[in-house]
CSV table of C-alpha atoms in Angstrom, one decimal:
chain,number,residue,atom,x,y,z
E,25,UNK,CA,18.1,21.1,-6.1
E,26,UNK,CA,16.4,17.7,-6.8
E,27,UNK,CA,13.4,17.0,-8.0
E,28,UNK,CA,11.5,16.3,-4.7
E,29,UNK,CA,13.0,19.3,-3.2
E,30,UNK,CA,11.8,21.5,-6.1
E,31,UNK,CA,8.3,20.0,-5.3
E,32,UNK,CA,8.3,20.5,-1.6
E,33,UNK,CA,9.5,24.1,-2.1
E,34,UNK,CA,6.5,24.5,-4.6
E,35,UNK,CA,4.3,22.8,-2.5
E,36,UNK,CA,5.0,25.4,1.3
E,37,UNK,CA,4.9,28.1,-1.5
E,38,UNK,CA,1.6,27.5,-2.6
E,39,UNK,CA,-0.3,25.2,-0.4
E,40,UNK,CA,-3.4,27.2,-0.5
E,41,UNK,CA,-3.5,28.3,-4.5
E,42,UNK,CA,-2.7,24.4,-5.0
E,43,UNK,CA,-5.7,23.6,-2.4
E,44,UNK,CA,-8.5,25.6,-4.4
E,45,UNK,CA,-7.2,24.1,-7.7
E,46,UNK,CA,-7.6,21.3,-6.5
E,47,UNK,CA,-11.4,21.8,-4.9
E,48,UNK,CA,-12.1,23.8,-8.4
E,49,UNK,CA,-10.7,21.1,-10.6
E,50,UNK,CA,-13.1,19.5,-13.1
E,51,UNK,CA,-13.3,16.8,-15.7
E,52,UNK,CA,-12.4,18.9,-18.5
E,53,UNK,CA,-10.1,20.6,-16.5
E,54,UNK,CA,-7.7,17.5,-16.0
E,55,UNK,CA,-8.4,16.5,-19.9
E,56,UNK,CA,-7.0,20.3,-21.0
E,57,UNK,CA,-3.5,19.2,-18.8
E,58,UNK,CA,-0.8,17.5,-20.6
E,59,UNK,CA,0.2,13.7,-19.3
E,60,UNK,CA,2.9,14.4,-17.3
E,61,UNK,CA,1.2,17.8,-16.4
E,62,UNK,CA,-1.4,16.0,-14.9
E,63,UNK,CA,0.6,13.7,-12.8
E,64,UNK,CA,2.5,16.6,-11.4
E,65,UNK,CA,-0.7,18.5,-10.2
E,66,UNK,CA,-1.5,15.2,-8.6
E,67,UNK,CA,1.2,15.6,-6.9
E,68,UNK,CA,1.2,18.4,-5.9
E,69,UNK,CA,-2.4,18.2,-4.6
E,70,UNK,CA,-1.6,15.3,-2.3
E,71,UNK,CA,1.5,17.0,-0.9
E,72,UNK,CA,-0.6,20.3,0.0
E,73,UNK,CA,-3.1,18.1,2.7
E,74,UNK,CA,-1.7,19.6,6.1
E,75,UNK,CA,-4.5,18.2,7.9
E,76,UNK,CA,-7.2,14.9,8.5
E,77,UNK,CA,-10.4,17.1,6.8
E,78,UNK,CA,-8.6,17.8,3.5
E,79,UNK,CA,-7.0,14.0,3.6
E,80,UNK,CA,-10.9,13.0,4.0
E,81,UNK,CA,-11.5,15.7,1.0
E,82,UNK,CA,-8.8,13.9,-1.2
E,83,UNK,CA,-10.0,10.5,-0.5
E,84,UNK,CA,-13.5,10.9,-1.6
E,85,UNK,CA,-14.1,9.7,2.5
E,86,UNK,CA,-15.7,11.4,5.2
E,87,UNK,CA,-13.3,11.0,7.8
E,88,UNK,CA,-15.9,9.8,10.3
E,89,UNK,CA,-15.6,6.1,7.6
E,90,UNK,CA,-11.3,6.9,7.7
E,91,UNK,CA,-11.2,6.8,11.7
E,92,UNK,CA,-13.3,3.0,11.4
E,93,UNK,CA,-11.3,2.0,8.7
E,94,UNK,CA,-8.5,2.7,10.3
E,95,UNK,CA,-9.3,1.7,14.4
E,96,UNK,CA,-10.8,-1.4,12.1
E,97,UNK,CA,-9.1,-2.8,8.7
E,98,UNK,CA,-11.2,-5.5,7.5
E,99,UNK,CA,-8.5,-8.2,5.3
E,100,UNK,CA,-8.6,-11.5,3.6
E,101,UNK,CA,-5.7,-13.3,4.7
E,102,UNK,CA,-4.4,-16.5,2.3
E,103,UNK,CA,-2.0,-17.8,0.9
E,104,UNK,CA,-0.5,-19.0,-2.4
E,105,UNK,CA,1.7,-21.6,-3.9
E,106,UNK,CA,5.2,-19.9,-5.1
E,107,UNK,CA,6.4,-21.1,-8.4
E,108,UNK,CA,9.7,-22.4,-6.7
E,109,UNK,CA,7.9,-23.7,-3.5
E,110,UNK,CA,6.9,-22.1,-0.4
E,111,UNK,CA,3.5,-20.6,0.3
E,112,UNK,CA,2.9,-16.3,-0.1
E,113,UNK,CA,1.1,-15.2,2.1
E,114,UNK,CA,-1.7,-12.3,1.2
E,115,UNK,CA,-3.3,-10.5,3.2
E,116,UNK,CA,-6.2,-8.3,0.6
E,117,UNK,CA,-7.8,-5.2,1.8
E,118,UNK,CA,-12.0,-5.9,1.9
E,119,UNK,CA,-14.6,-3.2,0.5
E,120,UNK,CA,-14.0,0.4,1.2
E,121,UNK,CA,-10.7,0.4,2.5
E,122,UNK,CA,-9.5,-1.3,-1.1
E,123,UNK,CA,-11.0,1.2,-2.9
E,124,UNK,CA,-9.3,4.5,-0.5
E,125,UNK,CA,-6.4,2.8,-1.0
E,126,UNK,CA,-6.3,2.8,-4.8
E,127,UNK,CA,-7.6,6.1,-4.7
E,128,UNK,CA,-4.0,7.1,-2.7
E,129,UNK,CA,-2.1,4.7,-4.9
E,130,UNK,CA,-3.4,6.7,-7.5
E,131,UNK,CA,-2.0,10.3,-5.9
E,132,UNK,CA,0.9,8.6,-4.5
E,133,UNK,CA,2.2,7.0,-8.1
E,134,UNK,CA,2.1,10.7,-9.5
E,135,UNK,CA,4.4,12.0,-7.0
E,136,UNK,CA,6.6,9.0,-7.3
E,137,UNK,CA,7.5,9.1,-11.0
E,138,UNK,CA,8.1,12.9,-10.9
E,139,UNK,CA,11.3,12.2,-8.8
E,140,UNK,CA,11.9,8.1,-9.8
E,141,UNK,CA,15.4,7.4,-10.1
E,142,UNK,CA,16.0,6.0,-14.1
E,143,UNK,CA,17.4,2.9,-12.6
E,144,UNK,CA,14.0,1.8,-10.9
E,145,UNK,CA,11.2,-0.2,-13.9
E,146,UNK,CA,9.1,-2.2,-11.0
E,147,UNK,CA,5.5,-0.8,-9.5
E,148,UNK,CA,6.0,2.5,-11.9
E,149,UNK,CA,2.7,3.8,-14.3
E,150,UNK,CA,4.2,4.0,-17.6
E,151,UNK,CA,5.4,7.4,-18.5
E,152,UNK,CA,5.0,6.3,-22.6
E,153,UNK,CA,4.4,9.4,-22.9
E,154,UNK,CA,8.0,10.8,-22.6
E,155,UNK,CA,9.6,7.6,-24.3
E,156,UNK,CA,10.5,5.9,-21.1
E,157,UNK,CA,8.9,2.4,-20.3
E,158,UNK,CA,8.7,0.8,-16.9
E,159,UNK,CA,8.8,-3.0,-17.1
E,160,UNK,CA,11.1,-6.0,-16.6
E,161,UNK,CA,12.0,-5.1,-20.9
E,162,UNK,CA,13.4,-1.6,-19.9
E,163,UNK,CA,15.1,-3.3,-16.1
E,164,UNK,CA,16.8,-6.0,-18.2
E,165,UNK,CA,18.5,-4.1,-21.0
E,166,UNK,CA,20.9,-2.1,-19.3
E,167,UNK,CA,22.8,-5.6,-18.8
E,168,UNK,CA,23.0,-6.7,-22.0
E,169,UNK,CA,26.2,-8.5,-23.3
E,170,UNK,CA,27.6,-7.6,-20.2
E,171,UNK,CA,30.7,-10.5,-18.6
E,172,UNK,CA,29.4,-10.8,-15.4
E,173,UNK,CA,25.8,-10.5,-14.0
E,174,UNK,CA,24.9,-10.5,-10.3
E,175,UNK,CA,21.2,-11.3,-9.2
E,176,UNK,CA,19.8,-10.1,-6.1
E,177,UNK,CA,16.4,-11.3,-4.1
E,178,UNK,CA,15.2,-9.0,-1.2
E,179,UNK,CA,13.5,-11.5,1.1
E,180,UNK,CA,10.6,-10.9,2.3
E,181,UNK,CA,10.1,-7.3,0.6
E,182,UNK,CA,6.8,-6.0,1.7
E,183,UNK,CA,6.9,-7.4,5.4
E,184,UNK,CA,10.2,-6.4,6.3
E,185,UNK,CA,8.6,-3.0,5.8
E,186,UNK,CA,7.5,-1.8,9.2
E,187,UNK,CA,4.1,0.5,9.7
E,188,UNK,CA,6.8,2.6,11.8
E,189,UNK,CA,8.8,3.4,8.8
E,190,UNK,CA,5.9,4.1,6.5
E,191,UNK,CA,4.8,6.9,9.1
E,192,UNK,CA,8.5,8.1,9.3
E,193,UNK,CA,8.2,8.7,5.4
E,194,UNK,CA,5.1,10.5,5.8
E,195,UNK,CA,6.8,12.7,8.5
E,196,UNK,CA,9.9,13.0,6.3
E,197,UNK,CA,11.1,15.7,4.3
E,198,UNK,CA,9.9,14.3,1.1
E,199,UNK,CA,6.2,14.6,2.2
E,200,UNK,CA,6.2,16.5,5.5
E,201,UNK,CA,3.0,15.6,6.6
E,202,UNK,CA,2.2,16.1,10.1
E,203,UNK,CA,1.9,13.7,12.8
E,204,UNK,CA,-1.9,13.2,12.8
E,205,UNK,CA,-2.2,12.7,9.0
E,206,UNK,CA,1.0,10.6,8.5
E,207,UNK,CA,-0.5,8.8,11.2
E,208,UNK,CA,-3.2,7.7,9.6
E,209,UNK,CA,-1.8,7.2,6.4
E,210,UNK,CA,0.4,4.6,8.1
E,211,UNK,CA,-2.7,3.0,9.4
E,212,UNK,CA,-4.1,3.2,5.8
E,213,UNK,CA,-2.2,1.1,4.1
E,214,UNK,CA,-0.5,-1.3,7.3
E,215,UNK,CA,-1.6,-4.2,8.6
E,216,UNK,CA,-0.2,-6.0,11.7
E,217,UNK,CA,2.2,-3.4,11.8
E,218,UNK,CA,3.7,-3.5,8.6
E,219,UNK,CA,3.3,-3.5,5.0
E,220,UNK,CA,0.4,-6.2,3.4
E,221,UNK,CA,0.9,-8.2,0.1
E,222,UNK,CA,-1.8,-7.5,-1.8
E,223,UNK,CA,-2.7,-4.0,-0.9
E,224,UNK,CA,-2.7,-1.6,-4.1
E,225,UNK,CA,-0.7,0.9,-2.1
E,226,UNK,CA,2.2,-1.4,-0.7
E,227,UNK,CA,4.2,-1.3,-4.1
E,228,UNK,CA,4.7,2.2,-4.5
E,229,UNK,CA,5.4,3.0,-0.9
E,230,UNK,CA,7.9,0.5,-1.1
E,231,UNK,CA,9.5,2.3,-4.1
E,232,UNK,CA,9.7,5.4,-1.9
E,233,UNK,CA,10.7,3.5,1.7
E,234,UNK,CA,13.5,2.4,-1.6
E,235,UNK,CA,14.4,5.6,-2.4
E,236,UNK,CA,17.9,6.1,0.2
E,237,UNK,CA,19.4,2.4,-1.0
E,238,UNK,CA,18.3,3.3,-4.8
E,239,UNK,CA,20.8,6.4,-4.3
E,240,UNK,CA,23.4,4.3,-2.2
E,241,UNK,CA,23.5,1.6,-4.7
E,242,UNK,CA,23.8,3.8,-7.3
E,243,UNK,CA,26.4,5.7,-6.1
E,244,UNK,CA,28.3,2.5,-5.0
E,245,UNK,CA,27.7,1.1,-8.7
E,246,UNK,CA,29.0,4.0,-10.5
E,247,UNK,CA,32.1,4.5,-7.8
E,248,UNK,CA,32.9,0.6,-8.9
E,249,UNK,CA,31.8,0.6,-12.5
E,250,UNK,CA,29.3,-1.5,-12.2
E,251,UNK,CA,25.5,-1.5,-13.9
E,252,UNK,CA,22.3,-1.4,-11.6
E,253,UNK,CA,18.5,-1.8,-12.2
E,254,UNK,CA,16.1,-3.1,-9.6
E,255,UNK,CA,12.8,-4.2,-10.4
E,256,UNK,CA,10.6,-4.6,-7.0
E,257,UNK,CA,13.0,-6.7,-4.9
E,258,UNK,CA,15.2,-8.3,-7.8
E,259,UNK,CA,18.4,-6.5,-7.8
E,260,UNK,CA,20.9,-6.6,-10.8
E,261,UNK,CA,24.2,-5.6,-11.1
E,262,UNK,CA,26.4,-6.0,-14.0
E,263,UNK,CA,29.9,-5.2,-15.5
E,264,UNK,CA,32.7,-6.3,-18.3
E,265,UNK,CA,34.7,-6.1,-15.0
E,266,UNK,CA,35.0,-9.2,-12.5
E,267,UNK,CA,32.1,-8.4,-9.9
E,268,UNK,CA,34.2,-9.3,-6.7
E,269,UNK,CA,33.1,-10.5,-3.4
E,270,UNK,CA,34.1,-7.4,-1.9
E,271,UNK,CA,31.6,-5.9,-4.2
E,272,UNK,CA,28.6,-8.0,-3.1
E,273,UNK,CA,29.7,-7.8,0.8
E,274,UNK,CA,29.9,-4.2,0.5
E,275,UNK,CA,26.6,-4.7,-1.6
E,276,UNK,CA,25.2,-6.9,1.0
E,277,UNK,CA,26.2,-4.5,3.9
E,278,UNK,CA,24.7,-1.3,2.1
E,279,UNK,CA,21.2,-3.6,2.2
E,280,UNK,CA,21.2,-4.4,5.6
E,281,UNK,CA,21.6,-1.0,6.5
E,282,UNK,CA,18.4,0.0,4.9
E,283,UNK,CA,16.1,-2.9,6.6
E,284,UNK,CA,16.1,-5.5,4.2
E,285,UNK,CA,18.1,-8.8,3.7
E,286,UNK,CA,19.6,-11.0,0.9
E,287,UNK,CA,17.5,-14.3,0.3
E,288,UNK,CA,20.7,-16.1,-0.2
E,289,UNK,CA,18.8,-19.1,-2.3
E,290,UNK,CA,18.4,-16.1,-5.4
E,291,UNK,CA,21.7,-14.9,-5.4
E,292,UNK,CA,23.3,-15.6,-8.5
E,293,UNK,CA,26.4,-15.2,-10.0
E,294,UNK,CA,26.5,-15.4,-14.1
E,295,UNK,CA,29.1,-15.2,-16.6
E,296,UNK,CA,28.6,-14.7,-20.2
E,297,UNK,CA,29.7,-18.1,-20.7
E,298,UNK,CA,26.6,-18.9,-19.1
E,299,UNK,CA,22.7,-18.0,-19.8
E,300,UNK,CA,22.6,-14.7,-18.1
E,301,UNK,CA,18.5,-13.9,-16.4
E,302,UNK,CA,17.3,-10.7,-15.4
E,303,UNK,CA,14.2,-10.9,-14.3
E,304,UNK,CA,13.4,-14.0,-16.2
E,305,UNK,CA,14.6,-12.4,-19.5
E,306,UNK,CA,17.8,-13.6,-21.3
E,307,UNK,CA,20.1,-10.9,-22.1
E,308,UNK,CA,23.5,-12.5,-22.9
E,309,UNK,CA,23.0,-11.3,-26.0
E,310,UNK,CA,19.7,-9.6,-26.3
E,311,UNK,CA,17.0,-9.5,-24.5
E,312,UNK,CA,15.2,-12.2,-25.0
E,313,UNK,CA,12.2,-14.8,-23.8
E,314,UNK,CA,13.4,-17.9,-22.1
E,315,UNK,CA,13.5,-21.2,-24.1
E,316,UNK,CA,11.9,-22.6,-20.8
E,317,UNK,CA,9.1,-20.7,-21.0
E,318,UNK,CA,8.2,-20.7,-24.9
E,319,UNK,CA,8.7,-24.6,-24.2
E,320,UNK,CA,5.9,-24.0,-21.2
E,321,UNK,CA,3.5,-21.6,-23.4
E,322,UNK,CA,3.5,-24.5,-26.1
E,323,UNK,CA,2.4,-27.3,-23.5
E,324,UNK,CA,-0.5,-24.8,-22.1
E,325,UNK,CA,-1.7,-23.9,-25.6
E,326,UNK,CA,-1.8,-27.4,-26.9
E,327,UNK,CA,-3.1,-28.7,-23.8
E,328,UNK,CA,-5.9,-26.0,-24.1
E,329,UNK,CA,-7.0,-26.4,-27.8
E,330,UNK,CA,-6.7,-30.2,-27.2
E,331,UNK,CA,-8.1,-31.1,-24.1
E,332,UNK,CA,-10.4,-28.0,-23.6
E,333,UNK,CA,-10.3,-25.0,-21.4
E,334,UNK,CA,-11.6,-27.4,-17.9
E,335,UNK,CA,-8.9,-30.0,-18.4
E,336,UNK,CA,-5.7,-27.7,-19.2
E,337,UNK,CA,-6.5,-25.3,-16.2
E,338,UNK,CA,-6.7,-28.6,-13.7
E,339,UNK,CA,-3.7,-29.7,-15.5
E,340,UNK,CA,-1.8,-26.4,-14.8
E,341,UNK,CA,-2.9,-25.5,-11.5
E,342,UNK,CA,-2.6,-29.2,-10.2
E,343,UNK,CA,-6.1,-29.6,-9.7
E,344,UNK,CA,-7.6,-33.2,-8.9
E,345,UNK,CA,-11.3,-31.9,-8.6
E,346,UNK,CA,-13.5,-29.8,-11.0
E,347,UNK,CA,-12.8,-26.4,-11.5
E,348,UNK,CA,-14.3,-23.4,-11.5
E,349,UNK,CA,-14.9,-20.5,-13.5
E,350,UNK,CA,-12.6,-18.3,-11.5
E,351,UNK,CA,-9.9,-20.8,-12.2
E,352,UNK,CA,-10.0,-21.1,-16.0
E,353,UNK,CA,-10.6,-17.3,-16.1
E,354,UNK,CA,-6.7,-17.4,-14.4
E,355,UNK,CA,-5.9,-19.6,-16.7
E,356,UNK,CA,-7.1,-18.3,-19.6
E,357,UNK,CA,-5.5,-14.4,-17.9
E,358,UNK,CA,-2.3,-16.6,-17.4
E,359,UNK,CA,-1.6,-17.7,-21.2
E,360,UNK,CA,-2.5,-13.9,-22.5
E,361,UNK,CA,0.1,-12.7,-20.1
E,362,UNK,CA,3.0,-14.6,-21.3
E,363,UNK,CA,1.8,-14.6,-24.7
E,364,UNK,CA,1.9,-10.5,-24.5
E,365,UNK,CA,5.1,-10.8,-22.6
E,366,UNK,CA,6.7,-12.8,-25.9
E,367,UNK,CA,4.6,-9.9,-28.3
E,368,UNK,CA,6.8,-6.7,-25.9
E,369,UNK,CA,9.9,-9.1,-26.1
E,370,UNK,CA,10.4,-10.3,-29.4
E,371,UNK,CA,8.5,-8.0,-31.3
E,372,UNK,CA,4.4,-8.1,-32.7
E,373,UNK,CA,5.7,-9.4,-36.0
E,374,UNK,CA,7.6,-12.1,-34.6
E,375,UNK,CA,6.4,-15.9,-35.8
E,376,UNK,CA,6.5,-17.2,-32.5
E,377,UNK,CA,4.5,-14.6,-31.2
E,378,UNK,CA,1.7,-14.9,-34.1
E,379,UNK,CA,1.7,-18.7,-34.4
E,380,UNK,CA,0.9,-18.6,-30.1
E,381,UNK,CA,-1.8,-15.6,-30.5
E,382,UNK,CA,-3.5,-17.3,-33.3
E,383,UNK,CA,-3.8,-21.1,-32.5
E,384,UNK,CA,-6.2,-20.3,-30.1
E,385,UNK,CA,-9.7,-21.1,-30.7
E,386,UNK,CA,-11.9,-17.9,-31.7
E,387,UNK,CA,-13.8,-19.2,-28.2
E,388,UNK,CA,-10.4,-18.5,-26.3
E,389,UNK,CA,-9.8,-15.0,-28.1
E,390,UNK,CA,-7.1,-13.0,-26.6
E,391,UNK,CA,-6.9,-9.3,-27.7
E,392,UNK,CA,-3.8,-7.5,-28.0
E,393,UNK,CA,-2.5,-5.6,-24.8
């Protein structure tokens, strides 16, 4: 029995007992729990709503507020320049339906990492807790030293992911909602009839819409001794064996079965004669940071303690007129991530890492992660 099985069969069991525990449940209830307790009582408490009123309940929402937000999703639609070119576009749930969603995120992420497959690190909470990490570190070292590296874009990832489908999950046998109440959690996290960038909700049901290619992959990859990962929608394969093009059709037709498409711009192949990437980390042979990107960290910093905080922001956003606030705070949020990035790669004792962190300005102060 899998894991998700075990919890469905838990979950018809017990839908009531789980229910009060749920309506009983206080503050210093959920701080008695363990961590990964806690997340599967989540879980379980979102997959023993078998109707609208105790969806409502959940939610925090009367469900007079769900039926506007849903008949009427208010978004912020924009777009934004891609570091290779092109334009994302974004469409941001506004005011209360933002918040609902996080609040399902929140229920949704529990579920999801009591029945991840290991080979998945994107849009996953961090189960630290039971020594496993989630993050492009953890995707990237499984293909270490490895001959032969294959890269893999899924193009357009969240959009090619239909409202339809999301309802089907909700219907499926890992959630078996109803009709009405996967219904409206389609509607709940869709817009224009499929699934938004920039909703807090779209990564982890992606992860689950995921979970029948996960398997197939992984079962293709093991049948041809070959190592897989996938962070989000960059898929890696790996092997000290030549990865064929048989391998990649039969990769490529596995894909298209499940809804999605290669961007065929991203696919890479990589020997180890070559510098190997997965997801932007070397690993030929270990995983490491870029040269590109120390090389780009240096510019920003000395741009920043030289020219001041204004000036390097216009300078790295490509900005002709003054900026704002907003805009050097993403700046400013910009240098701290890849500076942390360098700390989880290389180490918190690594010079390069301490000589970036500390030739900032005390005005510029970047705390640890």
């Amino acid at each position: 029995m899998t894991r998700s099985e075990h919890f469905l069969q838990l979950t018809r069991q017990n839908k009531k007992k789980i229910w009060k525990s749920f309506l009983a449940s206080t503050n210093g209830y959920e701080t008695r729990l363990g961590q990964y307790y806690k997340h599967v009582v989540n879980a379980l408490h979102f997959l023993a709503v078998d109707d609208a009123y105790k969806l409502s309940l959940l939610l925090r929402t009367p469900f007079y507020d769900l039926e506007k937000l849903i008949n009427s999703p208010i978004y912020k639609q924009f777009g934004i320049k891609k570091s290779k070119g092109g334009i994302r576009e974004i469409a941001s749930p506004d005011g209360q339906l933002k918040v609902i969603q996080r609040r399902l995120n929140y229920y949704l992420q529990a579920y999801y990492l009591c029945i991840k497959p290991a080979e998945v690190h994107g849009f996953v909470i961090h189960p630290k807790y039971l020594g496993e990490y989630c993050n492009i570190v953890a995707n990237a070292q499984p293909h270490t030293r490895k001959k032969h590296v294959l890269n893999i874009d899924l193009q357009d990832f969240f959009p090619s992911i239909t409202a339809r489908q999301v309802r089907d999950l909700f219907t499926s046998t890992l959630f078996e909602f109803d009709y009405q109440v996967s219904t409206a959690l389609s509607l709940l996290t869709t817009y224009n009839s499929k699934l938004p960038t920039g909703a807090p909700t779209s990564p982890v049901i992606s992860n689950f819409i995921c979970l029948p290619l996960d398997s197939e992959l992984k079962a293709f990859a093991k049948e041809n001794r070959l190592t897989f990962t996938r962070y989000a929608d960059d898929l890696t394969f790996s092997s000290d064996n030549e990865i064929t093009k048989d391998n990649l059709s039969d990769i490529s037709n596995i894909i298209q079965q499940h809804g999605f498409r290669i961007n065929e711009k991203k696919l890479r192949f990589k020997s180890s004669s070559r510098k190997q990437t997965v997801t932007g980390l070397v690993v030929n042979e270990k995983v490491n940071i870029d040269r590109k990107l120390l090389k780009k960290v240096r510019a920003m910093i000395h741009d920043l303690t030289t020219n001041g905080l204004e000036q390097a922001a216009k300078h790295h956003f490509g900005l002709t007129d003054s900026c704002d606030e907003n805009i050097m705070g993403k700046f400013l949020q910009r240098i701290k991530g890849y500076i942390n990035l360098i700390g989880q790669v290389r180490g918190l004792n690594d010079p390069m890492y301490l000589k970036f962190k500390y030739s900032i300005d005390e005005t510029y102060y970047l705390p640890n992660r």
